Amino acid sequence: MKFNLSDRVRKQLIESSLTNCTRWAEHKIHMPHPFAGKMSFDRFPWQKEILNIEEGIVTVKKAAQIGFSVAGLVRALYVVGESVNDVLYVLPTQGLAGDFSKGRLDALVDLSPHLKDLFIKTNSVGLKVTKQRANLYIRGSVSSRGLVSVPVSSAIIDEYDRCADNTYDLVTERLSGQLSKYLFSLSTPTLPEFGIDKQFKNGTMEEFFFPCPSCNKHITLRWPDNVVITGEYPGDPDTERSYYKCNECGMELPHADKMDWLSEAAWVPARNNVQGHRSFHINQMFSTTVTPQEMVNAFHKSQMSDLAAIEFQNQKMGEPHISEGARLTDAIVAENYDRTYKIGDERPDDSSRMICMGIDVGTFLDCWIAEFTYERDPGNMPYENSRMRLLQAIRVPQDDWNQLPNLMREWQVRHACIDFQPDTVNARRFCRSFKGFSSMVAYRRGTVGNEIKETTDEQGVPCLTVDRTSFLDMVLGRFHKNKVTIPSNTQGIVREHLKAPIRTYEMDEMGMPRGVYKSIADDHFAHAAAYCEIAHFRAYCQSTGRSIKPGESL
């Protein structure tokens, strides 16, 4: 009896001491291989202060393999298990959400004796309910319905940069009705001023500083200031001599002692005047499992290709990156200016000119009207031998669809292509009015670059399915190749939209890299120009009797 009583008292004292997330995790959670056993933050000291923040916005811009996906899961379990509040956990896709639920979450719960009885046994993949009736919702970002229908006070967005564009706004809206709000966003970054990088700059912008064991000055680890780079190529034996160093005294920071010299580290903000939003950045140089030699080899590899450079900056440095030539600049756009004519002036007298129109549908109907001329007989290479000449770029109010027929007649448009979404009803109505001279367009993954798939609805309206990246490559490539002409008085908003899309890479379902465009700002006229390019293909096909493929000249 004495033993049972003292054991109960001891347990009660321990429970009463679990006053924050990390203390709770150290006593409640058991980790799998390679750090099997009770959870410890000795190898991940940067996580402790972040996980113990109780409310507000928390943003982590991170390198890969820094332990934050597990940290996000730990925070979610703490909130539902200890605070007994609902949590929304968002991942990029429903497939990843399912893998996360059945793999990482269930495995962690099974390994942790204190958590085995946390959830009701009849839980589904997307909803875990505790015996105290706290809900853990696990959702993919692509289904906005799954986010809109979940009212919570705590939310976690994992791999934010790979989530759907409106994820952050939808999740924030789910928190808006709560008195106390907590939003934890974490991701490896992709592009500057986009996603996690944009949110990081809105917060306190904190970095992890520690006292140098040699000179005692407080420093952080930055590339290349804190590394001695040896060797000349990936796999060069000389890279084994690479090491980290203090940028103040120059002394080596031994990788084997990293846990010791990080034991007194702390987060230091660059912005002290920000309230309610703490943001953090950490790179892979802090990892206790990645050696300086591995980092240097990755750096040498990054000098050999754009893909490797993106990988190094995003995954190793936790920094955004734009490859050279991946986006239009003011200088590139200016090289295509023509001061001999003005926007909207060169209206046709008849339909003899190859004039086409692309229409992007959003808050406005953004219209790109251009003429295509041929420097030589197009033959089998009409794209390569054509020049696009912008005649008009105009924004039509979204509720004034009647202006589109006027533009068709005024500019004697041979063919127009219009965005299939979001207003399919009006897009279809427009195409029915100009049957044979217009098509709806839908971007689809799985459509290869050298094909345009066509289907027709029951009323004969064509819908063209195309690869988004291929057509943006073509129309933006015209600016790089000086195969487009725009008036020098073209509106500034048009130029800004053209500069918004940035070409980068992401891994597909098979783990292979594929080119994609991500936009850091509004890009409607860029897509209108791409639709105009598609319209050119349709018009050329109708005038020559032969179908052309976008890829045949690339």
PDB file of C-alpha atoms in Angstrom, residues 197-471:
ATOM      1  CA  ASP A 197       9.743  32.970 -47.078  1.00  0.00           C
ATOM      2  CA  LYS A 198       7.070  35.653 -47.296  1.00  0.00           C
ATOM      3  CA  GLN A 199       5.592  34.653 -43.927  1.00  0.00           C
ATOM      4  CA  PHE A 200       9.068  34.486 -42.361  1.00  0.00           C
ATOM      5  CA  LYS A 201       9.735  38.101 -43.353  1.00  0.00           C
ATOM      6  CA  ASN A 202       6.428  39.153 -41.790  1.00  0.00           C
ATOM      7  CA  GLY A 203       7.560  37.863 -38.391  1.00  0.00           C
ATOM      8  CA  THR A 204      10.470  38.395 -36.016  1.00  0.00           C
ATOM      9  CA  MET A 205      13.019  36.728 -38.349  1.00  0.00           C
ATOM     10  CA  GLU A 206      14.936  34.887 -35.628  1.00  0.00           C
ATOM     11  CA  GLU A 207      18.183  32.941 -36.045  1.00  0.00           C
ATOM     12  CA  PHE A 208      19.886  30.453 -33.712  1.00  0.00           C
ATOM     13  CA  PHE A 209      22.986  31.927 -32.009  1.00  0.00           C
ATOM     14  CA  PHE A 210      25.458  30.204 -29.705  1.00  0.00           C
ATOM     15  CA  PRO A 211      28.702  31.170 -27.910  1.00  0.00           C
ATOM     16  CA  CYS A 212      31.826  30.089 -29.762  1.00  0.00           C
ATOM     17  CA  PRO A 213      33.683  27.584 -27.534  1.00  0.00           C
ATOM     18  CA  SER A 214      36.987  29.324 -28.387  1.00  0.00           C
ATOM     19  CA  CYS A 215      36.307  33.082 -28.249  1.00  0.00           C
ATOM     20  CA  ASN A 216      32.887  33.051 -26.506  1.00  0.00           C
ATOM     21  CA  LYS A 217      31.432  35.496 -29.030  1.00  0.00           C
ATOM     22  CA  HIS A 218      27.841  34.767 -30.057  1.00  0.00           C
ATOM     23  CA  ILE A 219      27.643  33.549 -33.626  1.00  0.00           C
ATOM     24  CA  THR A 220      25.373  31.550 -35.898  1.00  0.00           C
ATOM     25  CA  LEU A 221      26.164  29.188 -38.788  1.00  0.00           C
ATOM     26  CA  ARG A 222      25.950  30.723 -42.257  1.00  0.00           C
ATOM     27  CA  TRP A 223      27.241  29.550 -45.625  1.00  0.00           C
ATOM     28  CA  PRO A 224      30.019  30.195 -46.628  1.00  0.00           C
ATOM     29  CA  ASP A 225      31.117  32.409 -43.693  1.00  0.00           C
ATOM     30  CA  ASN A 226      31.345  29.528 -41.229  1.00  0.00           C
ATOM     31  CA  VAL A 227      32.804  26.736 -43.347  1.00  0.00           C
ATOM     32  CA  VAL A 228      36.228  25.895 -44.768  1.00  0.00           C
ATOM     33  CA  ILE A 229      35.496  24.474 -48.233  1.00  0.00           C
ATOM     34  CA  THR A 230      38.006  21.983 -49.594  1.00  0.00           C
ATOM     35  CA  GLY A 231      38.007  19.812 -52.691  1.00  0.00           C
ATOM     36  CA  GLU A 232      36.904  20.821 -56.163  1.00  0.00           C
ATOM     37  CA  TYR A 233      34.146  18.406 -57.163  1.00  0.00           C
ATOM     38  CA  PRO A 234      31.579  16.045 -55.592  1.00  0.00           C
ATOM     39  CA  GLY A 235      33.323  13.041 -54.105  1.00  0.00           C
ATOM     40  CA  ASP A 236      36.764  14.677 -54.126  1.00  0.00           C
ATOM     41  CA  PRO A 237      38.719  13.020 -51.245  1.00  0.00           C
ATOM     42  CA  ASP A 238      39.946  16.465 -50.211  1.00  0.00           C
ATOM     43  CA  THR A 239      36.437  17.369 -49.030  1.00  0.00           C
ATOM     44  CA  GLU A 240      37.184  15.249 -45.937  1.00  0.00           C
ATOM     45  CA  ARG A 241      39.308  18.165 -44.708  1.00  0.00           C
ATOM     46  CA  SER A 242      36.304  20.551 -44.693  1.00  0.00           C
ATOM     47  CA  TYR A 243      35.112  21.832 -41.334  1.00  0.00           C
ATOM     48  CA  TYR A 244      32.975  24.497 -39.682  1.00  0.00           C
ATOM     49  CA  LYS A 245      34.666  27.502 -38.131  1.00  0.00           C
ATOM     50  CA  CYS A 246      33.910  30.569 -36.043  1.00  0.00           C
ATOM     51  CA  ASN A 247      33.646  33.597 -38.313  1.00  0.00           C
ATOM     52  CA  GLU A 248      35.001  35.790 -35.473  1.00  0.00           C
ATOM     53  CA  CYS A 249      38.146  33.969 -34.332  1.00  0.00           C
ATOM     54  CA  GLY A 250      38.587  31.458 -37.148  1.00  0.00           C
ATOM     55  CA  MET A 251      38.850  28.459 -34.830  1.00  0.00           C
ATOM     56  CA  GLU A 252      37.350  25.107 -35.809  1.00  0.00           C
ATOM     57  CA  LEU A 253      33.911  24.156 -34.530  1.00  0.00           C
ATOM     58  CA  PRO A 254      34.277  20.356 -34.248  1.00  0.00           C
ATOM     59  CA  HIS A 255      31.274  18.543 -35.679  1.00  0.00           C
ATOM     60  CA  ALA A 256      31.649  15.778 -33.086  1.00  0.00           C
ATOM     61  CA  ASP A 257      31.148  18.350 -30.301  1.00  0.00           C
ATOM     62  CA  LYS A 258      28.156  20.067 -31.907  1.00  0.00           C
ATOM     63  CA  MET A 259      25.715  19.017 -29.190  1.00  0.00           C
ATOM     64  CA  ASP A 260      28.012  20.636 -26.608  1.00  0.00           C
ATOM     65  CA  TRP A 261      28.539  23.971 -28.348  1.00  0.00           C
ATOM     66  CA  LEU A 262      24.826  24.261 -29.171  1.00  0.00           C
ATOM     67  CA  SER A 263      23.736  23.524 -25.588  1.00  0.00           C
ATOM     68  CA  GLU A 264      23.692  27.243 -24.698  1.00  0.00           C
ATOM     69  CA  ALA A 265      22.234  28.469 -27.998  1.00  0.00           C
ATOM     70  CA  ALA A 266      19.212  30.770 -28.163  1.00  0.00           C
ATOM     71  CA  TRP A 267      16.995  32.375 -30.781  1.00  0.00           C
ATOM     72  CA  VAL A 268      17.794  36.012 -31.590  1.00  0.00           C
ATOM     73  CA  PRO A 269      15.268  38.175 -33.494  1.00  0.00           C
ATOM     74  CA  ALA A 270      16.234  40.537 -36.310  1.00  0.00           C
ATOM     75  CA  ARG A 271      12.958  42.435 -35.832  1.00  0.00           C
ATOM     76  CA  ASN A 272      11.959  43.375 -32.283  1.00  0.00           C
ATOM     77  CA  ASN A 273       8.886  45.442 -33.115  1.00  0.00           C
ATOM     78  CA  VAL A 274       6.689  42.556 -34.292  1.00  0.00           C
ATOM     79  CA  GLN A 275       3.885  41.386 -32.024  1.00  0.00           C
ATOM     80  CA  GLY A 276       2.062  38.054 -32.242  1.00  0.00           C
ATOM     81  CA  HIS A 277       4.193  36.520 -35.011  1.00  0.00           C
ATOM     82  CA  ARG A 278       7.475  34.800 -34.250  1.00  0.00           C
ATOM     83  CA  SER A 279       9.356  33.493 -37.272  1.00  0.00           C
ATOM     84  CA  PHE A 280      12.485  31.334 -37.351  1.00  0.00           C
ATOM     85  CA  HIS A 281      15.089  30.178 -39.856  1.00  0.00           C
ATOM     86  CA  ILE A 282      17.534  27.299 -39.521  1.00  0.00           C
ATOM     87  CA  ASN A 283      19.802  25.553 -42.024  1.00  0.00           C
ATOM     88  CA  GLN A 284      21.252  22.061 -42.199  1.00  0.00           C
ATOM     89  CA  MET A 285      24.659  23.168 -40.926  1.00  0.00           C
ATOM     90  CA  PHE A 286      23.155  22.784 -37.432  1.00  0.00           C
ATOM     91  CA  SER A 287      22.288  19.102 -37.967  1.00  0.00           C
ATOM     92  CA  THR A 288      24.185  16.619 -35.803  1.00  0.00           C
ATOM     93  CA  THR A 289      23.746  13.893 -38.439  1.00  0.00           C
ATOM     94  CA  VAL A 290      24.997  15.795 -41.522  1.00  0.00           C
ATOM     95  CA  THR A 291      28.770  16.334 -41.580  1.00  0.00           C
ATOM     96  CA  PRO A 292      30.627  19.353 -43.014  1.00  0.00           C
ATOM     97  CA  GLN A 293      32.039  17.019 -45.658  1.00  0.00           C
ATOM     98  CA  GLU A 294      28.532  16.052 -46.793  1.00  0.00           C
ATOM     99  CA  MET A 295      27.535  19.700 -46.981  1.00  0.00           C
ATOM    100  CA  VAL A 296      30.607  20.612 -49.024  1.00  0.00           C
ATOM    101  CA  ASN A 297      29.974  17.739 -51.434  1.00  0.00           C
ATOM    102  CA  ALA A 298      26.399  18.987 -51.874  1.00  0.00           C
ATOM    103  CA  PHE A 299      27.779  22.480 -52.518  1.00  0.00           C
ATOM    104  CA  HIS A 300      30.162  21.223 -55.215  1.00  0.00           C
ATOM    105  CA  LYS A 301      27.267  19.361 -56.817  1.00  0.00           C
ATOM    106  CA  SER A 302      25.177  22.559 -56.759  1.00  0.00           C
ATOM    107  CA  GLN A 303      27.710  24.229 -59.062  1.00  0.00           C
ATOM    108  CA  MET A 304      26.960  21.716 -61.823  1.00  0.00           C
ATOM    109  CA  SER A 305      23.246  22.213 -62.597  1.00  0.00           C
ATOM    110  CA  ASP A 306      20.239  24.430 -61.862  1.00  0.00           C
ATOM    111  CA  LEU A 307      18.385  21.534 -60.263  1.00  0.00           C
ATOM    112  CA  ALA A 308      21.285  20.792 -57.903  1.00  0.00           C
ATOM    113  CA  ALA A 309      21.591  24.501 -57.044  1.00  0.00           C
ATOM    114  CA  ILE A 310      17.901  24.676 -56.152  1.00  0.00           C
ATOM    115  CA  GLU A 311      18.238  21.495 -54.086  1.00  0.00           C
ATOM    116  CA  PHE A 312      21.223  22.879 -52.167  1.00  0.00           C
ATOM    117  CA  GLN A 313      19.641  26.240 -51.392  1.00  0.00           C
ATOM    118  CA  ASN A 314      16.160  24.905 -50.543  1.00  0.00           C
ATOM    119  CA  GLN A 315      16.954  21.629 -48.802  1.00  0.00           C
ATOM    120  CA  LYS A 316      20.392  22.335 -47.280  1.00  0.00           C
ATOM    121  CA  MET A 317      20.365  26.064 -46.611  1.00  0.00           C
ATOM    122  CA  GLY A 318      16.645  26.446 -46.010  1.00  0.00           C
ATOM    123  CA  GLU A 319      16.716  29.427 -48.365  1.00  0.00           C
ATOM    124  CA  PRO A 320      14.659  30.330 -51.449  1.00  0.00           C
ATOM    125  CA  HIS A 321      16.385  30.316 -54.813  1.00  0.00           C
ATOM    126  CA  ILE A 322      15.781  31.509 -58.362  1.00  0.00           C
ATOM    127  CA  SER A 323      17.956  30.083 -61.138  1.00  0.00           C
ATOM    128  CA  GLU A 324      19.355  32.436 -63.754  1.00  0.00           C
ATOM    129  CA  GLY A 325      16.843  32.960 -66.542  1.00  0.00           C
ATOM    130  CA  ALA A 326      13.998  31.389 -64.545  1.00  0.00           C
ATOM    131  CA  ARG A 327      11.886  34.549 -64.703  1.00  0.00           C
ATOM    132  CA  LEU A 328      11.458  37.667 -66.786  1.00  0.00           C
ATOM    133  CA  THR A 329      13.071  40.868 -65.563  1.00  0.00           C
ATOM    134  CA  ASP A 330      12.450  44.519 -66.411  1.00  0.00           C
ATOM    135  CA  ALA A 331      15.551  44.457 -68.591  1.00  0.00           C
ATOM    136  CA  ILE A 332      14.432  41.392 -70.547  1.00  0.00           C
ATOM    137  CA  VAL A 333      10.948  42.839 -71.092  1.00  0.00           C
ATOM    138  CA  ALA A 334      12.445  46.185 -72.165  1.00  0.00           C
ATOM    139  CA  GLU A 335      14.547  44.463 -74.852  1.00  0.00           C
ATOM    140  CA  ASN A 336      11.264  43.633 -76.610  1.00  0.00           C
ATOM    141  CA  TYR A 337       9.855  47.170 -76.582  1.00  0.00           C
ATOM    142  CA  ASP A 338       8.849  48.848 -79.833  1.00  0.00           C
ATOM    143  CA  ARG A 339       8.406  52.626 -79.672  1.00  0.00           C
ATOM    144  CA  THR A 340       6.959  52.901 -83.187  1.00  0.00           C
ATOM    145  CA  TYR A 341       3.402  52.045 -82.111  1.00  0.00           C
ATOM    146  CA  LYS A 342       1.186  52.329 -79.046  1.00  0.00           C
ATOM    147  CA  ILE A 343      -1.017  49.879 -77.216  1.00  0.00           C
ATOM    148  CA  GLY A 344      -4.507  49.734 -78.693  1.00  0.00           C
ATOM    149  CA  ASP A 345      -3.709  51.720 -81.859  1.00  0.00           C
ATOM    150  CA  GLU A 346      -3.260  49.109 -84.606  1.00  0.00           C
ATOM    151  CA  ARG A 347      -6.823  47.962 -85.159  1.00  0.00           C
ATOM    152  CA  PRO A 348      -7.304  45.840 -88.304  1.00  0.00           C
ATOM    153  CA  ASP A 349      -9.364  46.858 -91.332  1.00  0.00           C
ATOM    154  CA  ASP A 350     -10.388  43.276 -92.099  1.00  0.00           C
ATOM    155  CA  SER A 351      -9.807  39.685 -90.978  1.00  0.00           C
ATOM    156  CA  SER A 352      -6.728  39.058 -93.112  1.00  0.00           C
ATOM    157  CA  ARG A 353      -4.308  39.396 -90.177  1.00  0.00           C
ATOM    158  CA  MET A 354      -3.532  36.492 -87.826  1.00  0.00           C
ATOM    159  CA  ILE A 355      -4.886  38.111 -84.665  1.00  0.00           C
ATOM    160  CA  CYS A 356      -5.635  35.959 -81.629  1.00  0.00           C
ATOM    161  CA  MET A 357      -6.820  36.586 -78.087  1.00  0.00           C
ATOM    162  CA  GLY A 358      -6.210  34.931 -74.724  1.00  0.00           C
ATOM    163  CA  ILE A 359      -8.516  35.593 -71.760  1.00  0.00           C
ATOM    164  CA  ASP A 360      -7.644  34.827 -68.148  1.00  0.00           C
ATOM    165  CA  VAL A 361     -10.669  34.775 -65.850  1.00  0.00           C
ATOM    166  CA  GLY A 362     -10.415  36.011 -62.271  1.00  0.00           C
ATOM    167  CA  THR A 363     -11.381  39.209 -60.507  1.00  0.00           C
ATOM    168  CA  PHE A 364     -11.093  40.736 -63.979  1.00  0.00           C
ATOM    169  CA  LEU A 365     -11.217  39.328 -67.491  1.00  0.00           C
ATOM    170  CA  ASP A 366      -7.619  39.971 -68.490  1.00  0.00           C
ATOM    171  CA  CYS A 367      -7.335  39.986 -72.288  1.00  0.00           C
ATOM    172  CA  TRP A 368      -4.129  39.663 -74.347  1.00  0.00           C
ATOM    173  CA  ILE A 369      -4.684  40.419 -78.042  1.00  0.00           C
ATOM    174  CA  ALA A 370      -1.747  39.821 -80.363  1.00  0.00           C
ATOM    175  CA  GLU A 371      -0.919  39.452 -84.025  1.00  0.00           C
ATOM    176  CA  PHE A 372       1.306  36.634 -85.257  1.00  0.00           C
ATOM    177  CA  THR A 373       3.499  37.259 -88.260  1.00  0.00           C
ATOM    178  CA  TYR A 374       5.899  34.866 -89.946  1.00  0.00           C
ATOM    179  CA  GLU A 375       9.476  35.747 -90.792  1.00  0.00           C
ATOM    180  CA  ARG A 376       9.587  32.950 -93.341  1.00  0.00           C
ATOM    181  CA  ASP A 377       7.372  30.123 -94.544  1.00  0.00           C
ATOM    182  CA  PRO A 378       6.292  28.514 -91.250  1.00  0.00           C
ATOM    183  CA  GLY A 379       6.416  25.037 -92.730  1.00  0.00           C
ATOM    184  CA  ASN A 380       6.662  22.519 -89.933  1.00  0.00           C
ATOM    185  CA  MET A 381       7.905  25.088 -87.424  1.00  0.00           C
ATOM    186  CA  PRO A 382       5.218  27.761 -87.094  1.00  0.00           C
ATOM    187  CA  TYR A 383       6.083  28.585 -83.484  1.00  0.00           C
ATOM    188  CA  GLU A 384       9.778  28.983 -84.156  1.00  0.00           C
ATOM    189  CA  ASN A 385       9.182  31.079 -87.271  1.00  0.00           C
ATOM    190  CA  SER A 386       6.509  33.352 -85.841  1.00  0.00           C
ATOM    191  CA  ARG A 387       6.669  36.642 -83.993  1.00  0.00           C
ATOM    192  CA  MET A 388       4.029  37.739 -81.503  1.00  0.00           C
ATOM    193  CA  ARG A 389       3.102  41.440 -81.637  1.00  0.00           C
ATOM    194  CA  LEU A 390       1.020  42.678 -78.711  1.00  0.00           C
ATOM    195  CA  LEU A 391      -1.815  44.915 -79.925  1.00  0.00           C
ATOM    196  CA  GLN A 392      -3.957  45.295 -76.820  1.00  0.00           C
ATOM    197  CA  ALA A 393      -3.852  44.278 -73.159  1.00  0.00           C
ATOM    198  CA  ILE A 394      -7.019  45.200 -71.363  1.00  0.00           C
ATOM    199  CA  ARG A 395      -8.762  44.443 -68.068  1.00  0.00           C
ATOM    200  CA  VAL A 396     -12.511  43.950 -68.352  1.00  0.00           C
ATOM    201  CA  PRO A 397     -14.650  43.955 -65.181  1.00  0.00           C
ATOM    202  CA  GLN A 398     -15.591  40.391 -64.294  1.00  0.00           C
ATOM    203  CA  ASP A 399     -19.314  41.188 -64.472  1.00  0.00           C
ATOM    204  CA  ASP A 400     -19.072  42.718 -67.954  1.00  0.00           C
ATOM    205  CA  TRP A 401     -18.782  39.662 -70.201  1.00  0.00           C
ATOM    206  CA  ASN A 402     -20.562  41.604 -72.976  1.00  0.00           C
ATOM    207  CA  GLN A 403     -17.293  43.420 -73.700  1.00  0.00           C
ATOM    208  CA  LEU A 404     -15.668  40.218 -74.990  1.00  0.00           C
ATOM    209  CA  PRO A 405     -17.840  40.005 -78.161  1.00  0.00           C
ATOM    210  CA  ASN A 406     -17.006  43.651 -78.842  1.00  0.00           C
ATOM    211  CA  LEU A 407     -13.281  42.854 -78.625  1.00  0.00           C
ATOM    212  CA  MET A 408     -13.716  39.863 -80.947  1.00  0.00           C
ATOM    213  CA  ARG A 409     -15.328  42.071 -83.599  1.00  0.00           C
ATOM    214  CA  GLU A 410     -13.195  45.156 -83.045  1.00  0.00           C
ATOM    215  CA  TRP A 411      -9.952  43.208 -83.444  1.00  0.00           C
ATOM    216  CA  GLN A 412     -11.213  40.661 -85.997  1.00  0.00           C
ATOM    217  CA  VAL A 413      -9.935  37.841 -83.799  1.00  0.00           C
ATOM    218  CA  ARG A 414      -9.208  34.624 -85.706  1.00  0.00           C
ATOM    219  CA  HIS A 415      -9.371  32.531 -82.531  1.00  0.00           C
ATOM    220  CA  ALA A 416      -9.765  33.175 -78.811  1.00  0.00           C
ATOM    221  CA  CYS A 417      -8.915  30.863 -75.926  1.00  0.00           C
ATOM    222  CA  ILE A 418     -10.476  31.445 -72.529  1.00  0.00           C
ATOM    223  CA  ASP A 419      -9.820  30.074 -69.078  1.00  0.00           C
ATOM    224  CA  PHE A 420     -12.140  27.138 -68.336  1.00  0.00           C
ATOM    225  CA  GLN A 421     -12.343  28.091 -64.652  1.00  0.00           C
ATOM    226  CA  PRO A 422     -13.571  29.612 -62.401  1.00  0.00           C
ATOM    227  CA  ASP A 423     -16.602  30.795 -64.393  1.00  0.00           C
ATOM    228  CA  THR A 424     -17.274  27.827 -66.666  1.00  0.00           C
ATOM    229  CA  VAL A 425     -20.871  28.886 -67.388  1.00  0.00           C
ATOM    230  CA  ASN A 426     -19.933  32.252 -68.888  1.00  0.00           C
ATOM    231  CA  ALA A 427     -16.838  30.836 -70.603  1.00  0.00           C
ATOM    232  CA  ARG A 428     -19.004  28.225 -72.327  1.00  0.00           C
ATOM    233  CA  ARG A 429     -21.602  30.844 -73.259  1.00  0.00           C
ATOM    234  CA  PHE A 430     -18.879  32.999 -74.840  1.00  0.00           C
ATOM    235  CA  CYS A 431     -17.547  30.057 -76.857  1.00  0.00           C
ATOM    236  CA  ARG A 432     -21.031  29.144 -78.084  1.00  0.00           C
ATOM    237  CA  SER A 433     -21.423  32.699 -79.365  1.00  0.00           C
ATOM    238  CA  PHE A 434     -18.235  32.339 -81.440  1.00  0.00           C
ATOM    239  CA  LYS A 435     -18.400  28.693 -82.377  1.00  0.00           C
ATOM    240  CA  GLY A 436     -15.378  27.706 -84.430  1.00  0.00           C
ATOM    241  CA  PHE A 437     -13.524  30.852 -83.392  1.00  0.00           C
ATOM    242  CA  SER A 438     -13.055  30.156 -79.669  1.00  0.00           C
ATOM    243  CA  SER A 439     -12.146  27.389 -77.228  1.00  0.00           C
ATOM    244  CA  MET A 440     -12.049  26.859 -73.501  1.00  0.00           C
ATOM    245  CA  VAL A 441      -8.685  25.873 -71.999  1.00  0.00           C
ATOM    246  CA  ALA A 442      -7.880  23.784 -68.933  1.00  0.00           C
ATOM    247  CA  TYR A 443      -4.437  23.143 -67.485  1.00  0.00           C
ATOM    248  CA  ARG A 444      -3.912  19.515 -66.563  1.00  0.00           C
ATOM    249  CA  ARG A 445      -1.011  17.494 -65.224  1.00  0.00           C
ATOM    250  CA  GLY A 446      -0.421  14.375 -67.257  1.00  0.00           C
ATOM    251  CA  THR A 447      -0.763  16.228 -70.552  1.00  0.00           C
ATOM    252  CA  VAL A 448       2.665  16.109 -72.159  1.00  0.00           C
ATOM    253  CA  GLY A 449       4.220  19.207 -73.646  1.00  0.00           C
ATOM    254  CA  ASN A 450       3.763  18.251 -77.303  1.00  0.00           C
ATOM    255  CA  GLU A 451       0.029  17.732 -77.326  1.00  0.00           C
ATOM    256  CA  ILE A 452      -3.260  19.583 -77.062  1.00  0.00           C
ATOM    257  CA  LYS A 453      -6.081  17.287 -76.054  1.00  0.00           C
ATOM    258  CA  GLU A 454      -9.495  18.354 -77.315  1.00  0.00           C
ATOM    259  CA  THR A 455     -12.911  17.328 -76.049  1.00  0.00           C
ATOM    260  CA  THR A 456     -16.288  18.842 -76.853  1.00  0.00           C
ATOM    261  CA  ASP A 457     -19.354  19.188 -74.678  1.00  0.00           C
ATOM    262  CA  GLU A 458     -22.881  18.256 -75.696  1.00  0.00           C
ATOM    263  CA  GLN A 459     -23.269  21.632 -77.408  1.00  0.00           C
ATOM    264  CA  GLY A 460     -20.087  21.284 -79.417  1.00  0.00           C
ATOM    265  CA  VAL A 461     -17.978  23.723 -77.378  1.00  0.00           C
ATOM    266  CA  PRO A 462     -14.319  22.628 -77.511  1.00  0.00           C
ATOM    267  CA  CYS A 463     -12.251  22.369 -74.347  1.00  0.00           C
ATOM    268  CA  LEU A 464      -8.509  22.114 -74.835  1.00  0.00           C
ATOM    269  CA  THR A 465      -6.393  20.379 -72.208  1.00  0.00           C
ATOM    270  CA  VAL A 466      -2.761  21.514 -72.179  1.00  0.00           C
ATOM    271  CA  ASP A 467       0.352  21.343 -70.048  1.00  0.00           C
ATOM    272  CA  ARG A 468       0.707  24.557 -68.067  1.00  0.00           C
ATOM    273  CA  THR A 469       4.500  24.565 -67.901  1.00  0.00           C
ATOM    274  CA  SER A 470       4.971  23.958 -71.637  1.00  0.00           C
ATOM    275  CA  PHE A 471       2.847  26.899 -72.730  1.00  0.00           C
TER     276      PHE A 471
END
